[in-house]
Amino acid sequence: MKEHAHSPAQALFRRLFVINALVFAAGTLVLALSPATVSSPVLLAEIPVLAIGLALILAANALLVRASLAPLTALTSLMQRVDLLHNRDRLREDGNGDLASVVTTFNQMLDRLEEERASASAHALAAQEAERGRIARELHDEIGQSLTVALLGLKRTRDRAPAELTAELEHTQEAIRASLDEVRQVARRLRPGVLEDLGLHSALTALATDLSQTGSVHVTRSLASVPPLAADVELVLYRIAQESLTNVARHSGATTAALTLAVVEDGEVVLRVTDDGRGGVREHGAGIRGMHERALLIGARLGIHSPPGGGTRITLTVPGTAKEPTA
């Protein structure tokens, strides 16, 4: 194993040694066969000949060595730009001579890192979904029930209360009823029961409707029928649509937005959210990185186009292989 680890360095050493040996042997042969001679001491007329010969030898050596080390330059460039959220950025393994094994090893290392990151992200997102489900159940079963009991108690109190307290009790009832509605909405956002019960189309429709009903952003939707998708794929589509629409409402300053779902060539499913807001979305924000991680889990591509002042377009492209397996 140790010998194998040193073999690329040994191969590179042999290549450079051979290159230098050939260059100097060629220079020696040219001097031996050419009519040029060197006196002792060296005459002034012979200095230009020696200088030209040395320059030619150095130039030939530099070109050959540079060509041999070119893969290292490409490897360094890839190291500087590599991002495990944007996968499949690899170096070509052919045409790299003795450094091919180094390139192959580096590509294999990136494969392992991407697999490990995807696995870690999957576990983290699964734990996140489980925690969201737990909080949603507690909100619905405990806080929701408590608010409902308080609301019913206030109704009985209002029915027996003096007339001068009726208006105040009704106001309190409305406040509790509004809080109950907010709790239910938060629970629905945390745990998309409509996705589990009615499917992706209904869940996306509910997202667009909920945002439109807030009055801040009018959302149009165009949702095509899609082939059956795996449960994790549907969840990623839903969560990215949810995060995108939430960002539209909170940060974009938009008045209109559009949610589309379509099937394109090769069976790819494309989810797109666009708005007419201020644009200039930061690619490295926590929300955007979270969407990239979710897309990576299902092998999808996430594209973000957000020029300053030109609105934002978020596109998620799911490969056609992400369909629900058939029995």
Short mmCIF file of C-alpha atoms in Angstrom, two decimals:
data_model
loop_
_atom_site.label_atom_id
_atom_site.label_comp_id
_atom_site.label_asym_id
_atom_site.label_seq_id
_atom_site.Cartn_x
_atom_site.Cartn_y
_atom_site.Cartn_z
CA MET A 1 0.00 0.00 0.00
CA LYS A 2 2.86 2.37 0.90
CA GLU A 3 4.68 1.53 -2.32
CA HIS A 4 1.51 2.25 -4.29
CA ALA A 5 1.13 5.62 -2.57
CA HIS A 6 4.64 6.66 -3.67
CA SER A 7 4.36 5.34 -7.21
CA PRO A 8 2.93 8.58 -8.77
CA ALA A 9 5.80 10.59 -7.28
CA GLN A 10 8.35 8.04 -8.50
CA ALA A 11 6.78 8.02 -11.96
CA LEU A 12 6.87 11.83 -12.09
CA PHE A 13 10.51 11.81 -10.97
CA ARG A 14 11.40 9.31 -13.72
CA ARG A 15 9.55 11.38 -16.32
CA LEU A 16 11.34 14.62 -15.38
CA PHE A 17 14.70 12.82 -15.20
CA VAL A 18 14.18 11.32 -18.64
CA ILE A 19 13.07 14.67 -20.09
CA ASN A 20 16.10 16.47 -18.76
CA ALA A 21 18.41 13.65 -19.85
CA LEU A 22 17.01 13.71 -23.39
CA VAL A 23 17.28 17.48 -23.63
CA PHE A 24 20.87 17.55 -22.47
CA ALA A 25 21.78 14.52 -24.59
CA ALA A 26 20.28 16.22 -27.62
CA GLY A 27 22.22 19.39 -26.84
CA THR A 28 25.43 17.43 -26.45
CA LEU A 29 24.83 15.58 -29.72
CA VAL A 30 24.17 18.82 -31.59
CA LEU A 31 27.36 20.37 -30.27
CA ALA A 32 29.34 17.24 -31.06
CA LEU A 33 28.14 16.99 -34.65
CA SER A 34 28.00 20.68 -35.47
CA PRO A 35 31.02 22.57 -36.86
CA ALA A 36 30.93 24.86 -33.84
CA THR A 37 33.87 24.47 -31.45
CA VAL A 38 34.73 26.02 -28.12
CA SER A 39 38.23 27.22 -27.38
CA SER A 40 39.94 27.39 -24.05
CA PRO A 41 39.77 30.07 -22.97
CA VAL A 42 36.43 30.88 -24.58
CA LEU A 43 36.65 33.43 -27.36
CA LEU A 44 34.22 36.37 -27.51
CA ALA A 45 32.86 35.13 -30.85
CA GLU A 46 31.92 31.80 -29.24
CA ILE A 47 29.87 33.29 -26.38
CA PRO A 48 26.76 33.99 -28.54
CA VAL A 49 26.83 30.38 -29.77
CA LEU A 50 26.95 29.06 -26.21
CA ALA A 51 24.21 31.47 -25.10
CA ILE A 52 21.93 30.45 -27.97
CA GLY A 53 22.53 26.77 -27.27
CA LEU A 54 21.79 27.20 -23.56
CA ALA A 55 18.62 29.18 -24.31
CA LEU A 56 17.39 26.47 -26.68
CA ILE A 57 18.08 23.74 -24.13
CA LEU A 58 16.31 25.65 -21.34
CA ALA A 59 13.31 26.45 -23.57
CA ALA A 60 12.92 22.84 -24.66
CA ASN A 61 13.24 21.64 -21.08
CA ALA A 62 10.69 24.19 -19.83
CA LEU A 63 8.11 23.25 -22.48
CA LEU A 64 8.43 19.54 -21.80
CA VAL A 65 8.33 19.89 -18.01
CA ARG A 66 5.36 22.27 -18.21
CA ALA A 67 3.45 19.80 -20.35
CA SER A 68 4.19 17.05 -17.82
CA LEU A 69 2.98 19.15 -14.89
CA ALA A 70 -0.13 20.55 -16.63
CA PRO A 71 -2.45 18.07 -14.84
CA LEU A 72 -1.28 19.49 -11.50
CA THR A 73 -2.44 22.96 -12.58
CA ALA A 74 -5.87 21.59 -13.48
CA LEU A 75 -5.96 19.67 -10.21
CA THR A 76 -5.15 22.81 -8.20
CA SER A 77 -7.86 24.76 -10.02
CA LEU A 78 -10.44 22.07 -9.24
CA MET A 79 -9.39 22.03 -5.56
CA GLN A 80 -10.01 25.78 -5.37
CA ARG A 81 -13.48 25.70 -6.94
CA VAL A 82 -14.83 22.36 -5.75
CA ASP A 83 -18.18 22.55 -3.94
CA LEU A 84 -19.80 19.37 -2.69
CA LEU A 85 -23.25 20.95 -3.15
CA HIS A 86 -22.60 21.20 -6.89
CA ASN A 87 -21.57 17.68 -7.69
CA ARG A 88 -19.93 15.86 -10.59
CA ASP A 89 -17.14 18.40 -11.14
CA ARG A 90 -14.31 16.08 -12.14
CA LEU A 91 -11.01 16.02 -14.03
CA ARG A 92 -10.56 13.90 -17.12
CA GLU A 93 -8.48 10.86 -16.26
CA ASP A 94 -7.15 10.19 -19.75
CA GLY A 95 -4.27 12.08 -21.31
CA ASN A 96 -2.57 12.85 -17.99
CA GLY A 97 0.40 10.51 -18.34
CA ASP A 98 2.03 9.48 -15.10
CA LEU A 99 -0.32 11.75 -13.10
CA ALA A 100 -3.40 9.83 -14.23
CA SER A 101 -3.38 7.81 -11.01
CA VAL A 102 -3.29 11.04 -8.96
CA VAL A 103 -6.26 12.41 -10.90
CA THR A 104 -8.14 9.12 -10.53
CA THR A 105 -7.49 9.05 -6.78
CA PHE A 106 -8.66 12.65 -6.40
CA ASN A 107 -11.85 11.97 -8.36
CA GLN A 108 -12.51 8.92 -6.19
CA MET A 109 -12.00 11.05 -3.08
CA LEU A 110 -14.60 13.55 -4.35
CA ASP A 111 -17.00 10.67 -4.98
CA ARG A 112 -16.58 9.46 -1.41
CA LEU A 113 -16.97 12.95 0.04
CA GLU A 114 -20.14 13.57 -1.95
CA GLU A 115 -21.59 10.24 -0.87
CA GLU A 116 -20.73 10.92 2.77
CA ARG A 117 -22.18 14.44 2.62
CA ALA A 118 -25.35 13.17 0.96
CA SER A 119 -25.69 10.48 3.62
CA ALA A 120 -25.10 12.97 6.44
CA SER A 121 -27.57 15.42 4.89
CA ALA A 122 -30.15 12.66 4.51
CA HIS A 123 -29.87 11.74 8.19
CA ALA A 124 -29.99 15.40 9.24
CA LEU A 125 -33.01 16.19 7.07
CA ALA A 126 -34.79 13.02 8.20
CA ALA A 127 -34.22 14.06 11.82
CA GLN A 128 -35.43 17.55 10.96
CA GLU A 129 -38.62 16.20 9.40
CA ALA A 130 -39.20 13.95 12.43
CA GLU A 131 -38.75 16.91 14.78
CA ARG A 132 -41.09 19.03 12.68
CA GLY A 133 -43.68 16.27 12.85
CA ARG A 134 -43.32 16.03 16.63
CA ILE A 135 -43.71 19.79 17.09
CA ALA A 136 -46.68 19.85 14.71
CA ARG A 137 -48.43 17.10 16.68
CA GLU A 138 -47.78 18.92 19.95
CA LEU A 139 -49.10 22.16 18.51
CA HIS A 140 -52.22 20.44 17.21
CA ASP A 141 -52.89 18.03 20.06
CA GLU A 142 -51.83 20.10 23.06
CA ILE A 143 -51.79 23.81 22.32
CA GLY A 144 -54.60 23.53 19.78
CA GLN A 145 -56.76 21.56 22.17
CA SER A 146 -56.03 23.97 25.03
CA LEU A 147 -57.02 26.94 22.91
CA THR A 148 -60.18 25.15 21.83
CA VAL A 149 -61.11 24.46 25.46
CA ALA A 150 -60.44 28.11 26.34
CA LEU A 151 -62.58 29.24 23.40
CA LEU A 152 -65.51 27.06 24.48
CA GLY A 153 -65.16 28.24 28.06
CA LEU A 154 -65.25 31.86 26.96
CA LYS A 155 -68.39 31.18 24.95
CA ARG A 156 -70.16 29.80 28.01
CA THR A 157 -68.92 32.74 30.07
CA ARG A 158 -70.09 35.24 27.49
CA ASP A 159 -73.54 33.66 27.41
CA ARG A 160 -73.90 34.25 31.18
CA ALA A 161 -72.02 37.54 31.41
CA PRO A 162 -73.63 40.97 31.85
CA ALA A 163 -74.28 42.95 28.70
CA GLU A 164 -71.50 45.45 29.45
CA LEU A 165 -68.90 42.63 29.28
CA THR A 166 -70.20 40.98 26.11
CA ALA A 167 -68.19 43.12 23.67
CA GLU A 168 -64.95 42.60 25.60
CA LEU A 169 -65.48 38.83 25.80
CA GLU A 170 -66.25 38.65 22.08
CA HIS A 171 -63.01 40.50 21.37
CA THR A 172 -61.10 38.00 23.52
CA GLN A 173 -62.83 35.14 21.72
CA GLU A 174 -61.75 36.50 18.35
CA ALA A 175 -58.17 36.86 19.58
CA ILE A 176 -58.11 33.23 20.78
CA ARG A 177 -59.76 32.05 17.55
CA ALA A 178 -57.11 33.89 15.51
CA SER A 179 -54.36 32.32 17.65
CA LEU A 180 -55.90 28.89 17.09
CA ASP A 181 -55.90 29.46 13.33
CA GLU A 182 -52.25 30.54 13.45
CA VAL A 183 -51.32 27.43 15.45
CA ARG A 184 -53.05 25.23 12.88
CA GLN A 185 -51.29 27.01 10.02
CA VAL A 186 -47.90 26.58 11.69
CA ALA A 187 -48.66 22.91 12.28
CA ARG A 188 -49.59 22.45 8.60
CA ARG A 189 -46.36 24.11 7.49
CA LEU A 190 -44.30 21.94 9.82
CA ARG A 191 -46.01 18.70 8.85
CA PRO A 192 -47.53 18.73 5.36
CA GLY A 193 -50.43 16.37 6.06
CA VAL A 194 -52.04 17.39 2.77
CA LEU A 195 -48.99 16.03 0.95
CA GLU A 196 -49.37 12.65 2.63
CA ASP A 197 -53.14 12.52 2.28
CA LEU A 198 -53.89 14.20 -1.06
CA GLY A 199 -50.60 14.24 -2.95
CA LEU A 200 -48.14 16.75 -4.38
CA HIS A 201 -50.58 18.60 -6.64
CA SER A 202 -52.95 19.44 -3.77
CA ALA A 203 -50.08 20.32 -1.42
CA LEU A 204 -48.59 22.82 -3.90
CA THR A 205 -52.03 24.28 -4.54
CA ALA A 206 -52.49 24.79 -0.79
CA LEU A 207 -49.10 26.53 -0.57
CA ALA A 208 -49.97 28.99 -3.32
CA THR A 209 -53.45 29.59 -1.91
CA ASP A 210 -52.19 30.22 1.62
CA LEU A 211 -49.66 32.81 0.42
CA SER A 212 -52.24 34.55 -1.80
CA GLN A 213 -54.67 34.75 1.11
CA THR A 214 -52.17 36.70 3.20
CA GLY A 215 -52.70 39.55 0.73
CA SER A 216 -49.01 40.47 0.40
CA VAL A 217 -48.24 38.47 -2.75
CA HIS A 218 -50.61 37.19 -5.43
CA VAL A 219 -49.49 33.73 -6.55
CA THR A 220 -50.52 32.20 -9.85
CA ARG A 221 -50.00 28.51 -10.40
CA SER A 222 -49.71 26.15 -13.31
CA LEU A 223 -49.41 22.58 -12.06
CA ALA A 224 -49.27 19.80 -14.62
CA SER A 225 -49.93 16.18 -13.82
CA VAL A 226 -46.68 14.38 -13.10
CA PRO A 227 -45.89 10.66 -13.04
CA PRO A 228 -45.88 8.95 -9.63
CA LEU A 229 -42.80 10.04 -7.70
CA ALA A 230 -41.01 8.53 -4.74
CA ALA A 231 -42.11 9.90 -1.36
CA ASP A 232 -38.74 11.57 -0.67
CA VAL A 233 -38.82 13.26 -4.09
CA GLU A 234 -42.30 14.66 -3.45
CA LEU A 235 -41.17 15.92 -0.05
CA VAL A 236 -38.14 17.68 -1.57
CA LEU A 237 -40.33 19.30 -4.24
CA TYR A 238 -42.76 20.47 -1.58
CA ARG A 239 -40.11 21.80 0.81
CA ILE A 240 -38.24 23.71 -1.91
CA ALA A 241 -41.50 25.24 -3.15
CA GLN A 242 -42.38 26.13 0.44
CA GLU A 243 -38.98 27.70 1.14
CA SER A 244 -39.06 29.62 -2.15
CA LEU A 245 -42.55 31.04 -1.55
CA THR A 246 -41.68 31.89 2.05
CA ASN A 247 -38.65 33.84 0.82
CA VAL A 248 -40.85 35.62 -1.73
CA ALA A 249 -43.23 36.73 1.02
CA ARG A 250 -40.56 37.75 3.54
CA HIS A 251 -37.63 39.12 1.58
CA SER A 252 -38.32 39.78 -2.10
CA GLY A 253 -40.64 42.79 -1.94
CA ALA A 254 -42.63 41.18 -4.77
CA THR A 255 -46.30 41.72 -5.49
CA THR A 256 -46.79 38.72 -7.78
CA ALA A 257 -45.26 35.27 -8.00
CA ALA A 258 -45.76 32.18 -10.14
CA LEU A 259 -45.53 28.52 -9.18
CA THR A 260 -45.23 26.01 -12.01
CA LEU A 261 -44.78 22.26 -12.18
CA ALA A 262 -44.18 20.59 -15.51
CA VAL A 263 -42.84 17.45 -17.16
CA VAL A 264 -40.29 18.04 -19.92
CA GLU A 265 -38.21 15.90 -22.22
CA ASP A 266 -36.72 12.66 -20.90
CA GLY A 267 -39.41 12.62 -18.22
CA GLU A 268 -37.74 15.31 -16.11
CA VAL A 269 -39.99 17.07 -13.61
CA VAL A 270 -39.37 20.81 -13.33
CA LEU A 271 -40.54 22.95 -10.43
CA ARG A 272 -40.17 26.70 -10.91
CA VAL A 273 -40.93 29.65 -8.64
CA THR A 274 -40.60 33.18 -10.05
CA ASP A 275 -41.37 36.61 -8.62
CA ASP A 276 -41.17 40.27 -9.61
CA GLY A 277 -39.24 41.36 -6.53
CA ARG A 278 -35.93 43.10 -6.02
CA GLY A 279 -33.74 40.09 -6.87
CA GLY A 280 -30.13 39.87 -5.77
CA VAL A 281 -30.56 36.61 -3.84
CA ARG A 282 -27.39 35.52 -2.05
CA GLU A 283 -26.35 32.08 -3.27
CA HIS A 284 -24.71 31.17 0.03
CA GLY A 285 -27.53 32.04 2.41
CA ALA A 286 -28.69 29.36 4.83
CA GLY A 287 -32.02 28.90 3.05
CA ILE A 288 -30.42 28.53 -0.37
CA ARG A 289 -27.83 26.06 0.92
CA GLY A 290 -30.63 24.06 2.52
CA MET A 291 -32.41 23.85 -0.83
CA HIS A 292 -29.18 22.78 -2.53
CA GLU A 293 -28.73 20.01 0.05
CA ARG A 294 -32.29 18.77 -0.45
CA ALA A 295 -31.82 18.78 -4.23
CA LEU A 296 -28.57 16.84 -3.86
CA LEU A 297 -30.36 14.10 -1.92
CA ILE A 298 -32.50 13.14 -4.92
CA GLY A 299 -29.92 13.88 -7.62
CA ALA A 300 -31.79 16.98 -8.80
CA ARG A 301 -30.37 20.24 -10.17
CA LEU A 302 -31.21 23.54 -8.48
CA GLY A 303 -30.75 26.72 -10.49
CA ILE A 304 -31.14 30.27 -9.18
CA HIS A 305 -31.33 33.32 -11.45
CA SER A 306 -31.65 36.52 -9.46
CA PRO A 307 -30.20 39.67 -11.05
CA PRO A 308 -30.48 42.77 -8.84
CA GLY A 309 -33.77 44.51 -9.58
CA GLY A 310 -34.89 41.76 -11.94
CA GLY A 311 -36.81 39.39 -9.71
CA THR A 312 -35.84 35.83 -8.86
CA ARG A 313 -36.33 32.52 -10.64
CA ILE A 314 -35.68 29.27 -8.79
CA THR A 315 -35.74 26.10 -10.87
CA LEU A 316 -35.54 22.55 -9.58
CA THR A 317 -35.05 19.86 -12.22
CA VAL A 318 -35.69 16.30 -11.07
CA PRO A 319 -34.34 13.52 -13.33
CA GLY A 320 -36.79 11.13 -14.88
CA THR A 321 -35.26 8.26 -12.86
CA ALA A 322 -36.80 9.64 -9.65
CA LYS A 323 -40.16 7.99 -10.27
CA GLU A 324 -41.83 5.82 -7.71
CA PRO A 325 -40.71 2.22 -8.19
CA THR A 326 -43.37 -0.09 -9.53
CA ALA A 327 -44.11 -3.46 -8.06
#
